[in-house]
CSV table of C-alpha atoms in Angstrom, one decimal:
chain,number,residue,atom,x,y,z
A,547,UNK,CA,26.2,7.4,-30.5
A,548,UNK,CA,29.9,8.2,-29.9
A,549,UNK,CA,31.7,5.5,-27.6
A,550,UNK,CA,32.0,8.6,-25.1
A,551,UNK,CA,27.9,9.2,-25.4
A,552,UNK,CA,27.8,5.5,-24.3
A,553,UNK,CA,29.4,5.2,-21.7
A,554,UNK,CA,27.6,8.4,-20.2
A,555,UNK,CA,24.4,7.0,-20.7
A,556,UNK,CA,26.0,3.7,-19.3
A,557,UNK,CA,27.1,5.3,-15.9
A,558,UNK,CA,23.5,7.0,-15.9
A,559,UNK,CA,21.9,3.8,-16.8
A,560,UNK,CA,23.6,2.2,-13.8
A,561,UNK,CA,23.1,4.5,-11.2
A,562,UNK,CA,19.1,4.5,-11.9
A,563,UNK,CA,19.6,0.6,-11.5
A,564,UNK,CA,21.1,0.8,-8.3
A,565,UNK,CA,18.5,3.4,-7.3
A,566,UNK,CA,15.6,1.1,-7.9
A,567,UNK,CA,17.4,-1.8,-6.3
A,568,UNK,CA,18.3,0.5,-3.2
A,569,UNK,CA,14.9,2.2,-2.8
A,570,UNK,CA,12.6,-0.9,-3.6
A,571,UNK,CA,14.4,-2.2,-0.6
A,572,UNK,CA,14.4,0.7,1.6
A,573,UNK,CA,12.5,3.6,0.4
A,574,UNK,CA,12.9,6.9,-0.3
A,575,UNK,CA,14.1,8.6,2.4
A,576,UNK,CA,16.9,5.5,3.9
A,577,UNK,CA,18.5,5.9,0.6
A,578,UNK,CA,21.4,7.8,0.4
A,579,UNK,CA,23.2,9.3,-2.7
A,580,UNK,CA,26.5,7.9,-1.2
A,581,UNK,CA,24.9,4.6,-1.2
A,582,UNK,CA,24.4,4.5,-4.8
A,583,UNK,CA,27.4,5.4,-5.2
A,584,UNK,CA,29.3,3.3,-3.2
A,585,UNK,CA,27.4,0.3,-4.7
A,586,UNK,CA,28.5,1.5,-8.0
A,587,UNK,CA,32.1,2.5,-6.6
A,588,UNK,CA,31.5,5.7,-8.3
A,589,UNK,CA,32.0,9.2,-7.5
A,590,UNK,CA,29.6,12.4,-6.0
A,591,UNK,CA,30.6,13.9,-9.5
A,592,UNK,CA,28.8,11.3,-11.8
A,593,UNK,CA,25.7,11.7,-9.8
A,594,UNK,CA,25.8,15.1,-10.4
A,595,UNK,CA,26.5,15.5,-13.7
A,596,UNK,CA,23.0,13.2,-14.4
A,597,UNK,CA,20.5,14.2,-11.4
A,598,UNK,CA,20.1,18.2,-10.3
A,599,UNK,CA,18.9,16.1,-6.8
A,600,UNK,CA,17.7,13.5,-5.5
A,601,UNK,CA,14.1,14.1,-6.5
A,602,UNK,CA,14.6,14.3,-9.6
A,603,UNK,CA,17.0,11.1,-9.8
A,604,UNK,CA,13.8,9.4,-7.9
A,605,UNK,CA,11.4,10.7,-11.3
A,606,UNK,CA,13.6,9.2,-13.4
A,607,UNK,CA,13.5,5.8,-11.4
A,608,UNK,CA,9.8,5.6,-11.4
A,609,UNK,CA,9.9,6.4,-15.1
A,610,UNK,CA,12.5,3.5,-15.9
A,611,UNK,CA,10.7,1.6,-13.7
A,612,UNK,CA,7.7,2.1,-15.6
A,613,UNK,CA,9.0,1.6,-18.6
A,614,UNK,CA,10.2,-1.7,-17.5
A,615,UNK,CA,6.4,-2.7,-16.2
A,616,UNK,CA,4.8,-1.1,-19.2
A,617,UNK,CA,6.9,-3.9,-21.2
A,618,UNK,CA,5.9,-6.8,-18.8
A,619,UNK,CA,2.6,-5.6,-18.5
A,620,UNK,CA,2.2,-5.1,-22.5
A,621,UNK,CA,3.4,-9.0,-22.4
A,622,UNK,CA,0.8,-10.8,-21.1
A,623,UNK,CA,-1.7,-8.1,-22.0
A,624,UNK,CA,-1.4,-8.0,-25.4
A,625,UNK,CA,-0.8,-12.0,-25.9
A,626,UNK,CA,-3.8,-12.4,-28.8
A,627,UNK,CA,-3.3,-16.3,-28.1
A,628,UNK,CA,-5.0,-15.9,-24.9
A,629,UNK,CA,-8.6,-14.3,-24.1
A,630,UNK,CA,-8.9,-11.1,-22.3
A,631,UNK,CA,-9.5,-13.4,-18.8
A,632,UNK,CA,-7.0,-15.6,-19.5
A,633,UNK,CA,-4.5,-12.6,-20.4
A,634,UNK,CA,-5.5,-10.8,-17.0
A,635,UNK,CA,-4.9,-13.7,-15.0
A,636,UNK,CA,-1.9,-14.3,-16.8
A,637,UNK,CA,-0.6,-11.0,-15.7
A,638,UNK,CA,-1.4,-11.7,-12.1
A,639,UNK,CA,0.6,-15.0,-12.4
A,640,UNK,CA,3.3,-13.2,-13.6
A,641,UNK,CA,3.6,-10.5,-10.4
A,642,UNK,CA,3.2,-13.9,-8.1
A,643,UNK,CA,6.2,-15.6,-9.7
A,644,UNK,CA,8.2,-12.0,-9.6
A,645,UNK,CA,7.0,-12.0,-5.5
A,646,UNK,CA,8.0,-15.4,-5.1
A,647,UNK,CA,11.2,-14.7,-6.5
A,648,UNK,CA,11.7,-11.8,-4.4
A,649,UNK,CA,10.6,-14.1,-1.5
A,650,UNK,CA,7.9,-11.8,-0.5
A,651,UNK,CA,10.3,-8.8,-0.2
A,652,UNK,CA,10.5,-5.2,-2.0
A,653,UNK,CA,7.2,-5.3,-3.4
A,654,UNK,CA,5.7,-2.8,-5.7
A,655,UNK,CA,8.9,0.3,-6.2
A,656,UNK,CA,5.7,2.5,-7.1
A,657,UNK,CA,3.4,0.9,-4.8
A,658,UNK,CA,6.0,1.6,-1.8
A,659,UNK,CA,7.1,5.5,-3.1
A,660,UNK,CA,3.3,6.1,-3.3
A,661,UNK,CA,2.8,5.5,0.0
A,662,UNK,CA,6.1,7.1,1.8
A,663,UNK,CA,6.1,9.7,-0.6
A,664,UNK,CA,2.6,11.6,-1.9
A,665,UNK,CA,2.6,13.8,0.7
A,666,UNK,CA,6.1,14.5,0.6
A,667,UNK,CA,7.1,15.5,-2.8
A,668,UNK,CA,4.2,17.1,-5.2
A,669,UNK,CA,6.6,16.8,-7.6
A,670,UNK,CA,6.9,12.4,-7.0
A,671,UNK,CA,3.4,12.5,-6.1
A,672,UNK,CA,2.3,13.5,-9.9
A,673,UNK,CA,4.7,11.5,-11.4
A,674,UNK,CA,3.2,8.3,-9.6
A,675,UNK,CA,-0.4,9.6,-10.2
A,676,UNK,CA,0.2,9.5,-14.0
A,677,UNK,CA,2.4,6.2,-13.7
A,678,UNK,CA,-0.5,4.4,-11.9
A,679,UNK,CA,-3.3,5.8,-14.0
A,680,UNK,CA,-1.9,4.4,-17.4
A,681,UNK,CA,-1.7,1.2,-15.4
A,682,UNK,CA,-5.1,1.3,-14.7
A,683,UNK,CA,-5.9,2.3,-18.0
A,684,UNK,CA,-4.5,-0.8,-19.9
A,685,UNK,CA,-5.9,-3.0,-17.3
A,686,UNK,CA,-9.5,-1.1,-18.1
A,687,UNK,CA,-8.9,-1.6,-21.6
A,688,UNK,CA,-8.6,-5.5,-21.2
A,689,UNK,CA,-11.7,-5.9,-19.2
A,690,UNK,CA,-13.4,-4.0,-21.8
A,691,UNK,CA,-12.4,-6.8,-24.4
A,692,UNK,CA,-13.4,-9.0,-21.6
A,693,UNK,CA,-16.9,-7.6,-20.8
A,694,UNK,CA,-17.6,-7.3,-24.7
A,695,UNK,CA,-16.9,-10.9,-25.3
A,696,UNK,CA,-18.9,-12.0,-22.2
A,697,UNK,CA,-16.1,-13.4,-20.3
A,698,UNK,CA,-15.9,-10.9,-17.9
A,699,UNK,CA,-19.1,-9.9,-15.7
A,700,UNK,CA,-20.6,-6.3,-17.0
A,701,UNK,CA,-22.3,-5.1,-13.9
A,702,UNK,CA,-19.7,-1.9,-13.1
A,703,UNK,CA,-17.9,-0.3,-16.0
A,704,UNK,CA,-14.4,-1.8,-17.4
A,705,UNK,CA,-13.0,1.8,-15.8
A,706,UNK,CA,-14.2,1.1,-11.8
A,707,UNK,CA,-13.5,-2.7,-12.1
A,708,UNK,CA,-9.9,-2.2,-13.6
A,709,UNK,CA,-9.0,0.6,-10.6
A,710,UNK,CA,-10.4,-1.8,-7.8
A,711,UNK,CA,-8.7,-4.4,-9.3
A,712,UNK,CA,-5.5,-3.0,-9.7
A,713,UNK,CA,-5.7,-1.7,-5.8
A,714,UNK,CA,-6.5,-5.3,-4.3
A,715,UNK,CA,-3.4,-6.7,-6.1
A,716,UNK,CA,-1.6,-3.6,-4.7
A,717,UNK,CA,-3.0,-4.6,-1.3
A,718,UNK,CA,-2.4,-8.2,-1.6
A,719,UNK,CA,1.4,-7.2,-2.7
A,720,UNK,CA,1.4,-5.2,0.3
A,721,UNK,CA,-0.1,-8.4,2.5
A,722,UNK,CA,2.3,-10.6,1.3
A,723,UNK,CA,5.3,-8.4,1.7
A,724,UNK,CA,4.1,-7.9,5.6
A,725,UNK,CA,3.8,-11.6,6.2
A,726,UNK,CA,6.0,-12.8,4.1
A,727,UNK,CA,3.8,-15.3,2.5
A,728,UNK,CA,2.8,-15.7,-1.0
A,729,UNK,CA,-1.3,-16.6,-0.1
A,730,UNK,CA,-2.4,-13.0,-0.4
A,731,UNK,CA,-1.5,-13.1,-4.1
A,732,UNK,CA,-3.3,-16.6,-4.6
A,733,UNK,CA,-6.5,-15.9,-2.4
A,734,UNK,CA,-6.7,-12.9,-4.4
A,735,UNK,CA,-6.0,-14.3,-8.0
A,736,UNK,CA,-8.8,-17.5,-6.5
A,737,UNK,CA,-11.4,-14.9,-5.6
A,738,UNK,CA,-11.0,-12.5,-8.9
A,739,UNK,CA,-10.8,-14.9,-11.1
A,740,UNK,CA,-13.4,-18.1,-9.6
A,741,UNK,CA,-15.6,-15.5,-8.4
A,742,UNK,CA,-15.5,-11.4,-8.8
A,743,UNK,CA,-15.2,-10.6,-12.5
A,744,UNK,CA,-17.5,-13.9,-13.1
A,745,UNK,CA,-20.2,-12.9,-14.8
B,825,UNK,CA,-2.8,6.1,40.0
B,826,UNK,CA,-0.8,8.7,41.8
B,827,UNK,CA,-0.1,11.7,40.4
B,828,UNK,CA,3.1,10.9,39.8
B,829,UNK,CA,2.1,7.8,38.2
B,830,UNK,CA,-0.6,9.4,36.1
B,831,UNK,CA,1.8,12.1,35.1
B,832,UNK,CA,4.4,9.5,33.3
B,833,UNK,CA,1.5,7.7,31.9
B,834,UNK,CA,0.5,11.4,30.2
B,835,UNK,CA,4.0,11.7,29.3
B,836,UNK,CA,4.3,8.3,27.7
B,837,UNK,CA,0.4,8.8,26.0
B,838,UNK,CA,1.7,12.5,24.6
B,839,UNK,CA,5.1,11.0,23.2
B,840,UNK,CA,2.9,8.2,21.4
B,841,UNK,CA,0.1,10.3,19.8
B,842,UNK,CA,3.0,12.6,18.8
B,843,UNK,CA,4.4,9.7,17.4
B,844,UNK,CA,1.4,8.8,15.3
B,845,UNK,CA,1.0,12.2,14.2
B,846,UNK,CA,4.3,12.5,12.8
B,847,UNK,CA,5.1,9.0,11.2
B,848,UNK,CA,1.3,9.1,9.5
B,849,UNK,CA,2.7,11.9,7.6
B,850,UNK,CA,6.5,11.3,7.6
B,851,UNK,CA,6.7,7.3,8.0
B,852,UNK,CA,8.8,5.7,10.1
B,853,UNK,CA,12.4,6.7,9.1
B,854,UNK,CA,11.9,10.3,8.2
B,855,UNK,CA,11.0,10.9,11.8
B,856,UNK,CA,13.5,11.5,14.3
B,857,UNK,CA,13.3,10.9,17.7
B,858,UNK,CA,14.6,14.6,18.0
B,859,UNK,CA,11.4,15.5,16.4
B,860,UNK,CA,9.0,13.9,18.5
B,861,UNK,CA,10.3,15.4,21.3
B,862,UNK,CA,10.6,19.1,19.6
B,863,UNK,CA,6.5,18.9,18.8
B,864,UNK,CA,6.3,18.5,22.5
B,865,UNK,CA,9.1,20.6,24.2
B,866,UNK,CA,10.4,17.3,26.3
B,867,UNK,CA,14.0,16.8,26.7
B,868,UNK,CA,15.7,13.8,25.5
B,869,UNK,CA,15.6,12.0,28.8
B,870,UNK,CA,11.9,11.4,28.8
B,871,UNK,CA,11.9,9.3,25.4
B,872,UNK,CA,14.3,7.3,27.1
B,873,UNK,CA,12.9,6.9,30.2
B,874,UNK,CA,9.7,5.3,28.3
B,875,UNK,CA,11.4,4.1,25.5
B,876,UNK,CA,14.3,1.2,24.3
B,877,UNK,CA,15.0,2.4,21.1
B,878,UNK,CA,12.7,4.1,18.3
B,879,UNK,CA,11.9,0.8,17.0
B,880,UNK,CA,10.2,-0.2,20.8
B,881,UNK,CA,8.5,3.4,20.3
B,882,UNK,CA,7.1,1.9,16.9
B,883,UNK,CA,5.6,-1.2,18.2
B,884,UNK,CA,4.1,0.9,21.1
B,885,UNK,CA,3.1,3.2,18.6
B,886,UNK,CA,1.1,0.7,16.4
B,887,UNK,CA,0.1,-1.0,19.2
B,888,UNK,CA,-2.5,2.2,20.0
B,889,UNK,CA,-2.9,2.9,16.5
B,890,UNK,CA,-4.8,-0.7,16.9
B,891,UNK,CA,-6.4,-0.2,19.6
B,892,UNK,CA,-7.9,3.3,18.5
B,893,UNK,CA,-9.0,1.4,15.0
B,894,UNK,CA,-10.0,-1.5,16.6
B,895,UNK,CA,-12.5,0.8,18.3
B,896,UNK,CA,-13.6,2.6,15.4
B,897,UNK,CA,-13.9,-1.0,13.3
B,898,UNK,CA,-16.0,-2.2,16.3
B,899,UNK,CA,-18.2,1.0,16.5
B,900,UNK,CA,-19.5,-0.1,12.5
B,901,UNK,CA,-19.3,-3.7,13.0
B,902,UNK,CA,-20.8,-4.4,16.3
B,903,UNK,CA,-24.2,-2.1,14.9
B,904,UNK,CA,-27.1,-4.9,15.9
B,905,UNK,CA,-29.2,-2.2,14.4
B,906,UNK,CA,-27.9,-2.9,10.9
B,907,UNK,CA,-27.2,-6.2,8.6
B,908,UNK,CA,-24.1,-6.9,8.2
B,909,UNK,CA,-23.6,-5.6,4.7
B,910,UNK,CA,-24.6,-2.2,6.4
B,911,UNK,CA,-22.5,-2.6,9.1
B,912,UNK,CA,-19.8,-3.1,6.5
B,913,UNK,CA,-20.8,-0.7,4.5
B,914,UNK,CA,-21.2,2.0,7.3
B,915,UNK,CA,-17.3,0.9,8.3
B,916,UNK,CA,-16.2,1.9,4.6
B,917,UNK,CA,-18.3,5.2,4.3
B,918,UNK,CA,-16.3,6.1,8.0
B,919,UNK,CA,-12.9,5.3,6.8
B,920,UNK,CA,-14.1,7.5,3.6
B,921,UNK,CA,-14.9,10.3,5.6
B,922,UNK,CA,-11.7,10.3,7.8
B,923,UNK,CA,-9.9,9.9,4.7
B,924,UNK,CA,-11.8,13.6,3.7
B,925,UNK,CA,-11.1,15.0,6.6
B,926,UNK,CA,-7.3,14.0,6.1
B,927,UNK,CA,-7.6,15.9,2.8
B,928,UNK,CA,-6.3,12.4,1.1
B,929,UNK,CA,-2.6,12.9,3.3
B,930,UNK,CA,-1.7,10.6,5.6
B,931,UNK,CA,-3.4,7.2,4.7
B,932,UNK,CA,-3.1,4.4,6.9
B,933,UNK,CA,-0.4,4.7,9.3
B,934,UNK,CA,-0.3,0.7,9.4
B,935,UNK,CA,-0.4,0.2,5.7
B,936,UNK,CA,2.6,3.2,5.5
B,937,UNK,CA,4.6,1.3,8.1
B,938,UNK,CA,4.1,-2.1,6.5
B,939,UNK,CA,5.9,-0.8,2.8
B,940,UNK,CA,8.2,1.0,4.4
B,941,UNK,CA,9.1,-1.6,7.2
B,942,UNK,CA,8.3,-4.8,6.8
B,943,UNK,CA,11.5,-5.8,5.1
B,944,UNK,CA,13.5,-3.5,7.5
B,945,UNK,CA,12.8,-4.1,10.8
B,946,UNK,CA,11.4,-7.8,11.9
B,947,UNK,CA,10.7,-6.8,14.9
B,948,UNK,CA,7.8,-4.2,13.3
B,949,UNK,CA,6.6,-6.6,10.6
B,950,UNK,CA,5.8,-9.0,13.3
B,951,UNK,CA,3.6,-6.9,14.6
B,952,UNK,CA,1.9,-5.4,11.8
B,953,UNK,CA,1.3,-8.5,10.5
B,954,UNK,CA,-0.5,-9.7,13.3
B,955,UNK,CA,-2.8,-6.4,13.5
B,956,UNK,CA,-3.4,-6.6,10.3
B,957,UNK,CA,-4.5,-10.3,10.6
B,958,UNK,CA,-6.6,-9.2,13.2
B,959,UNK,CA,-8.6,-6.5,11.5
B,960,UNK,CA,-9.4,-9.4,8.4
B,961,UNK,CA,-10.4,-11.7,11.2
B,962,UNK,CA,-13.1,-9.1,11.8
B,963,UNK,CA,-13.9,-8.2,8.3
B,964,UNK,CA,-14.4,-11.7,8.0
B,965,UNK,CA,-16.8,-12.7,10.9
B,966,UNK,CA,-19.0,-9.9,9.4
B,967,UNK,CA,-19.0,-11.6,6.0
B,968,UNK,CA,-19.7,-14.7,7.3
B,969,UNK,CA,-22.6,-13.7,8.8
B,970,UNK,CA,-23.8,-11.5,6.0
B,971,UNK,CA,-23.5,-15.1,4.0
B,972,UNK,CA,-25.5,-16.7,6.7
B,973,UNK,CA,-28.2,-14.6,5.9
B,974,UNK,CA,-28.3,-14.6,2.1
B,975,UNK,CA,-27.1,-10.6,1.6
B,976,UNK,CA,-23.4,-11.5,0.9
B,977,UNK,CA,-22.6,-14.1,-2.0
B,978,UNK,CA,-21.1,-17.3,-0.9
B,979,UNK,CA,-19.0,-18.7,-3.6
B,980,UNK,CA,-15.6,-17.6,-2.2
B,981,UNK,CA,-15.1,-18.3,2.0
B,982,UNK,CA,-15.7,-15.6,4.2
B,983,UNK,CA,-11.7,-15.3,5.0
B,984,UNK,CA,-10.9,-15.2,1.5
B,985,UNK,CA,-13.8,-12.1,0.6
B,986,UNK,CA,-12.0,-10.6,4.0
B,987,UNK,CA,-8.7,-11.0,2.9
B,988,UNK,CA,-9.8,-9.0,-0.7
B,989,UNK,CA,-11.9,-7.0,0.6
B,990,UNK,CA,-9.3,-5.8,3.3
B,991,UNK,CA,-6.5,-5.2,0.8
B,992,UNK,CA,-8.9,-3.7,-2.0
B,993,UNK,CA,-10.0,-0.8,1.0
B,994,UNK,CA,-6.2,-0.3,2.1
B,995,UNK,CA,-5.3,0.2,-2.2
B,996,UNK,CA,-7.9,2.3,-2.5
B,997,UNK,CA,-6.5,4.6,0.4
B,998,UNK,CA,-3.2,4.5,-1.5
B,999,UNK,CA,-4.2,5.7,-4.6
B,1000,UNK,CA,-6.7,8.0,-3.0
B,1001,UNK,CA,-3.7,9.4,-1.2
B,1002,UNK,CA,-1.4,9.5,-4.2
B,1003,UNK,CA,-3.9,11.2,-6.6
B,1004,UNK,CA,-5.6,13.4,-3.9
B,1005,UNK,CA,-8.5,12.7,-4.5
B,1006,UNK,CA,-11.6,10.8,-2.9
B,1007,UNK,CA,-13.0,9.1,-5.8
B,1008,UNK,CA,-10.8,5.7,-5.8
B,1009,UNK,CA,-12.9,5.3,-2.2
B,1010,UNK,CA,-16.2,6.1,-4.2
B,1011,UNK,CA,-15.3,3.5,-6.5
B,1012,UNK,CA,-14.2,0.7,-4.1
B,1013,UNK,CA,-17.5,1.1,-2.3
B,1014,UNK,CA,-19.6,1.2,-5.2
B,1015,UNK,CA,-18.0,-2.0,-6.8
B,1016,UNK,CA,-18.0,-4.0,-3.8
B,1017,UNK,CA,-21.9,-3.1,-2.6
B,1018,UNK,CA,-23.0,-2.5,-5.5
B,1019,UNK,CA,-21.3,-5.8,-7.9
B,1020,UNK,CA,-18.6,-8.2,-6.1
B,1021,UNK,CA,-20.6,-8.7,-2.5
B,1022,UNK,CA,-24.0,-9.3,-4.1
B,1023,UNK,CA,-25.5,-12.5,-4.1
């Protein structure tokens, strides 16, 4: 990569920063180009020369963002040290701290753009579908390990567990963020863990 | 009521419902005030005349949103005719079939306004989070008496199987609404009767 290469991929780099910063704090539609680039002190041009618009500057968020999930998802999912419970749980513990941190603001980036934005934008609305359902999938994929080993209750299938799952923790993310309290994410991590996926 | 006085309440009851219409689609600040009062022909003076600011309009807004679900949560819990599991139950099935009819758009307008607003406006959040509170206290009076009588497990409280159950219904209505289709519903209902509530 040629310094000049770099420092494009740099300037696009930071701009899909300050887009996830900028919309996990106000959404889609209160987020201006010109407030990207004023945080960045950059100008209309470099925007231009990356995104053809806006919606396609918020695809390429959601699939840094993912990327960035994927990778702190993969890390406490695919810790052999742990068992699958222990792993899943682990994961949840991991979202609380990054809530706590955010003192019970933001939220989810693809939790939020799902709900202001799938019926809005077809074209954000199947990039979130797919995001979510790989989510999902890994998740599944875990409580399968779980469910094999006898760890993990066996009663529903690892697919319909893993998608109910992942949508309380979206709610409880959700709960949190509207009362700004972090017992949302504990009652939920108490009830899944001492209780639900029990077998 | 004269009708005078009845005429401003229809005013003020037309501007709301107009309201709900569009921020269930739009959210809160892809709708203009301008827009409210285009779906109805009203000039700008009559917004006013009911109405501080948009964010007043909000509050009033959710306000009846509650008041109209509080009803329909009410209809389904307050059955004598049923236990409460099939009260609960029969609330999940109606929220599934409104969803249908919805074609998956829309969602919850109070779980749309609390992503999109609860770190924007305090004023909003405030509220929400006490509606929301309200609907899991609820939720949770019919739990508790579904654990009273042996059909609901007991091992978690009843205010902690609310709170999951609340925010597992309101994710499933997310992703329902992001992939566009009514299966994540199907799922949540089966996993919860038919698994997680069981004694």
């Amino acid at each position: 990569m040629t310094s000049k290469t770099a420092s494009k991929q740099d300037s696009k780099t930071a701009l899909i920063q300050a887009g996830i910063q900028l919309m996990q704090e106000r959404g889609y539609t209160a987020t201006g180009v010109q407030d990207v680039l004023s945080l960045l002190n950059m100008p209309k041009g470099s925007f231009y020369h990356h995104f053809d618009s806006k919606e396609q500057f918020a695809v390429e968020i959601i699939r840094h963002f993912d990327q960035e999930q994927t990778a702190v998802i993969k890390q406490s999912l695919d810790n052999t040290e742990l068992t699958a419970l222990a792993r899943l749980r682990h994961h949840c513990e991991a979202i609380k701290q990054r809530i706590l941190a955010q003192e019970c603001r933001k939220g989810c980036l693809v939790g939020n753009l799902s709900q202001e934005m799938a019926d809005q934008s077809e074209v954000l609305r199947k990039e979130l579908a797919e995001v979510t359902g790989r989510w999902c999938d890994v998740i599944a994929q875990c409580i399968r390990e779980g469910q094999k080993s006898g760890e993990i209750r066996n009663r529903s299938s690892a697919d319909a567990l893993a998608e109910v799952f992942w949508e309380g923790l979206n709610g409880a993310i959700m709960r949190a963020k509207t009362i700004k309290r972090i017992e949302p994410l504990d009652t939920f991590i108490k009830v899944m863990f001492d209780d639900f996926l029990k077998p």
